[in-house]
Amino acid sequence: MGLQEYRQKRDFKKTLEPRGRKISTKGQHIFVIQKHAASHLHYDLRLELDGVLKSWAIPKGPSLNPNDKRLAVEVEDHPMDYAYFEGSIPLGEYGGGDVIVWDRGVWIPPKGALKALEKGHLEFELRGEKLSGKFMLVRTRRMGSSKKSQWLLIKRHDQFVDEDHDILKKDKSVITGLSLTNLERIKKKTKLIRSKLPAFIEPQLALLAETPPQGDNWIHEIKLDGYRTFCHKQKSNIKLLTRSGLDWTSKYKFIEHECKKIKADSAMLDGEIVWTDNNGVSHFQGLQNSLENHHSDELFYYVFDLLHLNGVDLRDTPLLQRKMLLKKLLVESGSKKILFSDFIKGDGKNVLKSACHLNLEGIVSKDGKSTYQSGRNKNWIKSKCIKLQEFVIGGYTFQNKNKSLGSLLMGAYNAQGEFQYLGRVGTGFNSSESTKLLEKLRKLKSEKSFFTKGSPTSTAQDLRRELSFVKPNLVAQIEFGAWTDEKILRHASFKGLRLDKKAKSVTIEEPALKKTTELSDIKLTNPDKVLFPKAKLTKKQLYDYYKTIHKWMMPYVDHRPLSLLRGPNGVGKTCFFQKHAETNNVGLKAKKLTSGLKNKTEEVLYVDSLKGILEMVQMATLEIHSRGCHIHNIDQPDLIVFDLDPAPNVTFAKVKEAALALKDLLDRLKLKSFALVSGGKGLHLHVPIEAKYNFDEVKHFAKIVCEQLVNENPESFTTDISKAKRSKKIFLDYLRNGFGATAITPYSVRAQTEATVAFPITWPQLKKVTSAKEFTVDKVLKILKKSKDPWTGYFRLKQKLALLDKLNSQLH
């Protein structure tokens, strides 16, 4: 039919339905079923074919019962973007009434689907959120051009047949979670207020929470790492305003030009200007670089809200309705640089996990029924994968030897209005950025400190550096790992200056909504059972150990496939390894994963919370072993483990020498390594890498490294797995890097009677270690009370294997 009939029936000045266009599509075909309360309630089935949505009105709606033969009246083709339309068609207009997207997904058409339609018999399969399985459309009456042909929609017999259940009872939208009744109530409550376009609107801001909110009314958006920006459009006059109302239009010339494409006489849009990499991930430093180089054409404007449109103030309109209006407005603009910031409904925790796996900053959850309220409130909640905040620079250190910036002294304003010292940042800026920062800082140099609470303590490094204070005018964006108990930043890295924020507005950001860890459902049976006889360590004491140290251990075990050494009766009794989940697990989870490398599917165990770790204790897990990859990337490790396994007649001193020799070899390969006292017989070396190589490649690389060390000292080392040939030698075990292989997880207790721990240390600390079993549960608990992370920078390292890259290039 094409779209001519569709357009003739509608006045697009009155209806919000998309004007649309015919689109050439490839790959999977979408389908949508819309519930439509027009003059008569019905369901509209739309199947993507030939660049449009072939459409039928089904008065009684679809059924999963093959005995129900539903009348389906053929109607005009609809444009592809109609699949996303929800809202109200004005009464008096064609199809006037409310519309929700009742179901959506993909459909599998047969070969020659257009010919099948022409013949009047179409067999197909639906894969939707509510409907699945095989269906057929059979034409019963073919009418003339002015009348509508009648068909029957019939469910075919397959595993999705359900003769007893009325599928139509699932009455909510799969996009917004609203029913038609909800939509009608919202319409009645909503008052469209006509007013002049305001010069500026104070932004609505999100509260920080440790976990996303739950509930059907919440939608979740990707948290973007850029500059919050309002687009103020008055005919062809565009202003791009910061969150504080500064006019930055001149910085965003290309975005200004694109905003002129928005088809509205007046509008106020709320969004974020960002720079993205090839994977669509936003990076603040890229944004900074683009602005410094005047390359605004590299930027994108992601818009997530519409506050004012053509003389109507929309702030009292529910968010989901504002979103519908916004999406239509942006689609019709046709700009490839001004994009709709889409959202996901569903479990916020899973959305956050997915965002974190994609290396995104986090998510912003919003109450879909809420109005727009300036200021920070509970209707918008942000949850972060990484800790990223703004701080004010209150001073710096200067390295006299290198004539370069040493570190920045950071602060922020607390609830009492005091400028509080919060720690130092010494990484994240290159030589060019360091020079530019120094120029700015020297202009703000002050004889006195402006910190009114706390102050930087001098360190040994400060004796070789010049420490200076500055007026607290510059705001910096900082990524950091955690806070110390003294409220000092840990593992902090400079990301860039925030020119859009005033220093006085930067406060210490704390989670307003604290996460409550529900441990009551981890029932600990036999808490007094002694699992480690010599250490007299009970099951309850093991539970308390992991509960205390989980923040140290979690990064090394989170979402990694696990293998558990379980000993229901403790060390010295029968033990066994477990790799698959049992029934009724609460925190210990299982997932089926398919390896492209090995062409097989397997179920793996993993944890993503303290609850999962504690459940392992309830199961009498004596050791926790993990793979060198995450469950979202089963074939490509982000870690190499070298296991130095000494023969019984080799001293620990020799093992330490071997570790240092291996470290030296890795240093020569420009690879940073970390030492782990295994808690068993020897030492492990960890080498974090970029997850770009498969397990076979990494195992081959580890073997080359180990064999090189054997060649350099054949009397001390071997890679021969035969124990008979390992006397007086240290076995360099590279096999832990094969697909499916595991290694002991840092901070895991070992199945030794002394309750030893696999404990990370620094290379200087290795000199003082006298045994692989030196660190016991009791000792580790004491150390961690006052210790810093010995493996600083571990998770920031994405090292490339230059040797392997060279070999691969030679092969290709």
PDB file of N, CA, C and O in Angstrom, residues 663-693:
ATOM      1  N   LYS A 663      59.458 -11.722  37.573  1.00  0.00           N
ATOM      2  CA  LYS A 663      59.084 -10.303  37.509  1.00  0.00           C
ATOM      3  C   LYS A 663      60.041  -9.544  36.603  1.00  0.00           C
ATOM      4  O   LYS A 663      59.622  -8.699  35.792  1.00  0.00           O
ATOM      5  N   ASP A 664      61.335  -9.825  36.721  1.00  0.00           N
ATOM      6  CA  ASP A 664      62.335  -9.152  35.899  1.00  0.00           C
ATOM      7  C   ASP A 664      62.086  -9.433  34.415  1.00  0.00           C
ATOM      8  O   ASP A 664      62.179  -8.536  33.574  1.00  0.00           O
ATOM      9  N   LEU A 665      61.763 -10.682  34.089  1.00  0.00           N
ATOM     10  CA  LEU A 665      61.482 -11.040  32.699  1.00  0.00           C
ATOM     11  C   LEU A 665      60.235 -10.314  32.196  1.00  0.00           C
ATOM     12  O   LEU A 665      60.209  -9.791  31.073  1.00  0.00           O
ATOM     13  N   LEU A 666      59.211 -10.250  33.035  1.00  0.00           N
ATOM     14  CA  LEU A 666      57.985  -9.546  32.657  1.00  0.00           C
ATOM     15  C   LEU A 666      58.235  -8.050  32.514  1.00  0.00           C
ATOM     16  O   LEU A 666      57.679  -7.392  31.627  1.00  0.00           O
ATOM     17  N   ASP A 667      59.093  -7.505  33.379  1.00  0.00           N
ATOM     18  CA  ASP A 667      59.472  -6.092  33.254  1.00  0.00           C
ATOM     19  C   ASP A 667      60.105  -5.824  31.894  1.00  0.00           C
ATOM     20  O   ASP A 667      59.847  -4.803  31.256  1.00  0.00           O
ATOM     21  N   ARG A 668      60.959  -6.769  31.474  1.00  0.00           N
ATOM     22  CA  ARG A 668      61.608  -6.610  30.167  1.00  0.00           C
ATOM     23  C   ARG A 668      60.591  -6.629  29.030  1.00  0.00           C
ATOM     24  O   ARG A 668      60.809  -6.036  27.978  1.00  0.00           O
ATOM     25  N   LEU A 669      59.482  -7.322  29.275  1.00  0.00           N
ATOM     26  CA  LEU A 669      58.400  -7.365  28.286  1.00  0.00           C
ATOM     27  C   LEU A 669      57.414  -6.212  28.478  1.00  0.00           C
ATOM     28  O   LEU A 669      56.358  -6.180  27.859  1.00  0.00           O
ATOM     29  N   LYS A 670      57.804  -5.283  29.406  1.00  0.00           N
ATOM     30  CA  LYS A 670      56.984  -4.103  29.703  1.00  0.00           C
ATOM     31  C   LYS A 670      55.594  -4.485  30.236  1.00  0.00           C
ATOM     32  O   LYS A 670      54.576  -3.888  29.867  1.00  0.00           O
ATOM     33  N   LEU A 671      55.584  -5.498  31.110  1.00  0.00           N
ATOM     34  CA  LEU A 671      54.345  -5.943  31.744  1.00  0.00           C
ATOM     35  C   LEU A 671      54.470  -5.825  33.254  1.00  0.00           C
ATOM     36  O   LEU A 671      55.389  -6.386  33.861  1.00  0.00           O
ATOM     37  N   LYS A 672      53.553  -5.094  33.863  1.00  0.00           N
ATOM     38  CA  LYS A 672      53.549  -4.942  35.313  1.00  0.00           C
ATOM     39  C   LYS A 672      52.900  -6.169  35.935  1.00  0.00           C
ATOM     40  O   LYS A 672      51.866  -6.649  35.478  1.00  0.00           O
ATOM     41  N   SER A 673      53.528  -6.681  36.999  1.00  0.00           N
ATOM     42  CA  SER A 673      53.021  -7.886  37.648  1.00  0.00           C
ATOM     43  C   SER A 673      52.799  -7.636  39.139  1.00  0.00           C
ATOM     44  O   SER A 673      53.364  -6.704  39.730  1.00  0.00           O
ATOM     45  N   PHE A 674      51.982  -8.504  39.754  1.00  0.00           N
ATOM     46  CA  PHE A 674      51.611  -8.367  41.165  1.00  0.00           C
ATOM     47  C   PHE A 674      51.826  -9.715  41.857  1.00  0.00           C
ATOM     48  O   PHE A 674      51.520 -10.771  41.288  1.00  0.00           O
ATOM     49  N   ALA A 675      52.325  -9.668  43.094  1.00  0.00           N
ATOM     50  CA  ALA A 675      52.673 -10.887  43.820  1.00  0.00           C
ATOM     51  C   ALA A 675      51.566 -11.303  44.774  1.00  0.00           C
ATOM     52  O   ALA A 675      51.008 -10.472  45.508  1.00  0.00           O
ATOM     53  N   LEU A 676      51.241 -12.608  44.773  1.00  0.00           N
ATOM     54  CA  LEU A 676      50.238 -13.179  45.664  1.00  0.00           C
ATOM     55  C   LEU A 676      50.882 -14.333  46.429  1.00  0.00           C
ATOM     56  O   LEU A 676      51.370 -15.299  45.835  1.00  0.00           O
ATOM     57  N   VAL A 677      50.891 -14.232  47.761  1.00  0.00           N
ATOM     58  CA  VAL A 677      51.346 -15.346  48.591  1.00  0.00           C
ATOM     59  C   VAL A 677      50.201 -16.344  48.627  1.00  0.00           C
ATOM     60  O   VAL A 677      49.119 -16.042  49.138  1.00  0.00           O
ATOM     61  N   SER A 678      50.427 -17.526  48.097  1.00  0.00           N
ATOM     62  CA  SER A 678      49.308 -18.413  47.758  1.00  0.00           C
ATOM     63  C   SER A 678      48.563 -18.981  48.956  1.00  0.00           C
ATOM     64  O   SER A 678      47.405 -19.360  48.840  1.00  0.00           O
ATOM     65  N   GLY A 679      49.220 -19.053  50.113  1.00  0.00           N
ATOM     66  CA  GLY A 679      48.585 -19.703  51.261  1.00  0.00           C
ATOM     67  C   GLY A 679      48.737 -21.199  51.211  1.00  0.00           C
ATOM     68  O   GLY A 679      48.340 -21.911  52.140  1.00  0.00           O
ATOM     69  N   GLY A 680      49.331 -21.695  50.125  1.00  0.00           N
ATOM     70  CA  GLY A 680      49.575 -23.128  49.976  1.00  0.00           C
ATOM     71  C   GLY A 680      51.062 -23.440  50.013  1.00  0.00           C
ATOM     72  O   GLY A 680      51.692 -23.443  51.070  1.00  0.00           O
ATOM     73  N   LYS A 681      51.651 -23.628  48.790  1.00  0.00           N
ATOM     74  CA  LYS A 681      53.082 -23.973  48.739  1.00  0.00           C
ATOM     75  C   LYS A 681      53.964 -22.856  48.203  1.00  0.00           C
ATOM     76  O   LYS A 681      55.123 -22.751  48.578  1.00  0.00           O
ATOM     77  N   GLY A 682      53.423 -22.032  47.300  1.00  0.00           N
ATOM     78  CA  GLY A 682      54.311 -21.096  46.628  1.00  0.00           C
ATOM     79  C   GLY A 682      53.745 -19.705  46.475  1.00  0.00           C
ATOM     80  O   GLY A 682      53.034 -19.193  47.342  1.00  0.00           O
ATOM     81  N   LEU A 683      54.061 -19.119  45.326  1.00  0.00           N
ATOM     82  CA  LEU A 683      53.628 -17.760  45.012  1.00  0.00           C
ATOM     83  C   LEU A 683      52.936 -17.755  43.652  1.00  0.00           C
ATOM     84  O   LEU A 683      53.248 -18.575  42.782  1.00  0.00           O
ATOM     85  N   HIS A 684      52.035 -16.810  43.487  1.00  0.00           N
ATOM     86  CA  HIS A 684      51.408 -16.567  42.186  1.00  0.00           C
ATOM     87  C   HIS A 684      51.794 -15.161  41.732  1.00  0.00           C
ATOM     88  O   HIS A 684      51.922 -14.251  42.557  1.00  0.00           O
ATOM     89  N   LEU A 685      51.937 -14.990  40.427  1.00  0.00           N
ATOM     90  CA  LEU A 685      52.099 -13.667  39.841  1.00  0.00           C
ATOM     91  C   LEU A 685      50.888 -13.380  38.958  1.00  0.00           C
ATOM     92  O   LEU A 685      50.533 -14.209  38.109  1.00  0.00           O
ATOM     93  N   HIS A 686      50.254 -12.229  39.182  1.00  0.00           N
ATOM     94  CA  HIS A 686      49.127 -11.800  38.364  1.00  0.00           C
ATOM     95  C   HIS A 686      49.591 -10.727  37.392  1.00  0.00           C
ATOM     96  O   HIS A 686      50.306  -9.798  37.781  1.00  0.00           O
ATOM     97  N   VAL A 687      49.153 -10.837  36.146  1.00  0.00           N
ATOM     98  CA  VAL A 687      49.439  -9.831  35.130  1.00  0.00           C
ATOM     99  C   VAL A 687      48.114  -9.409  34.489  1.00  0.00           C
ATOM    100  O   VAL A 687      47.566 -10.139  33.662  1.00  0.00           O
ATOM    101  N   PRO A 688      47.539  -8.266  34.893  1.00  0.00           N
ATOM    102  CA  PRO A 688      46.298  -7.803  34.260  1.00  0.00           C
ATOM    103  C   PRO A 688      46.555  -7.434  32.798  1.00  0.00           C
ATOM    104  O   PRO A 688      47.563  -6.801  32.479  1.00  0.00           O
ATOM    105  N   ILE A 689      45.645  -7.821  31.914  1.00  0.00           N
ATOM    106  CA  ILE A 689      45.815  -7.545  30.481  1.00  0.00           C
ATOM    107  C   ILE A 689      44.508  -7.034  29.889  1.00  0.00           C
ATOM    108  O   ILE A 689      43.445  -7.153  30.494  1.00  0.00           O
ATOM    109  N   GLU A 690      44.611  -6.493  28.705  1.00  0.00           N
ATOM    110  CA  GLU A 690      43.416  -6.098  27.963  1.00  0.00           C
ATOM    111  C   GLU A 690      42.715  -7.356  27.460  1.00  0.00           C
ATOM    112  O   GLU A 690      43.362  -8.287  26.970  1.00  0.00           O
ATOM    113  N   ALA A 691      41.401  -7.401  27.593  1.00  0.00           N
ATOM    114  CA  ALA A 691      40.639  -8.592  27.196  1.00  0.00           C
ATOM    115  C   ALA A 691      40.443  -8.621  25.682  1.00  0.00           C
ATOM    116  O   ALA A 691      39.316  -8.495  25.180  1.00  0.00           O
ATOM    117  N   LYS A 692      41.540  -8.791  24.948  1.00  0.00           N
ATOM    118  CA  LYS A 692      41.469  -8.818  23.481  1.00  0.00           C
ATOM    119  C   LYS A 692      42.015 -10.119  22.907  1.00  0.00           C
ATOM    120  O   LYS A 692      41.902 -10.363  21.715  1.00  0.00           O
ATOM    121  N   TYR A 693      42.635 -10.951  23.763  1.00  0.00           N
ATOM    122  CA  TYR A 693      43.222 -12.210  23.318  1.00  0.00           C
ATOM    123  C   TYR A 693      42.380 -13.359  23.856  1.00  0.00           C
ATOM    124  O   TYR A 693      41.810 -13.277  24.939  1.00  0.00           O
TER     125      TYR A 693
END
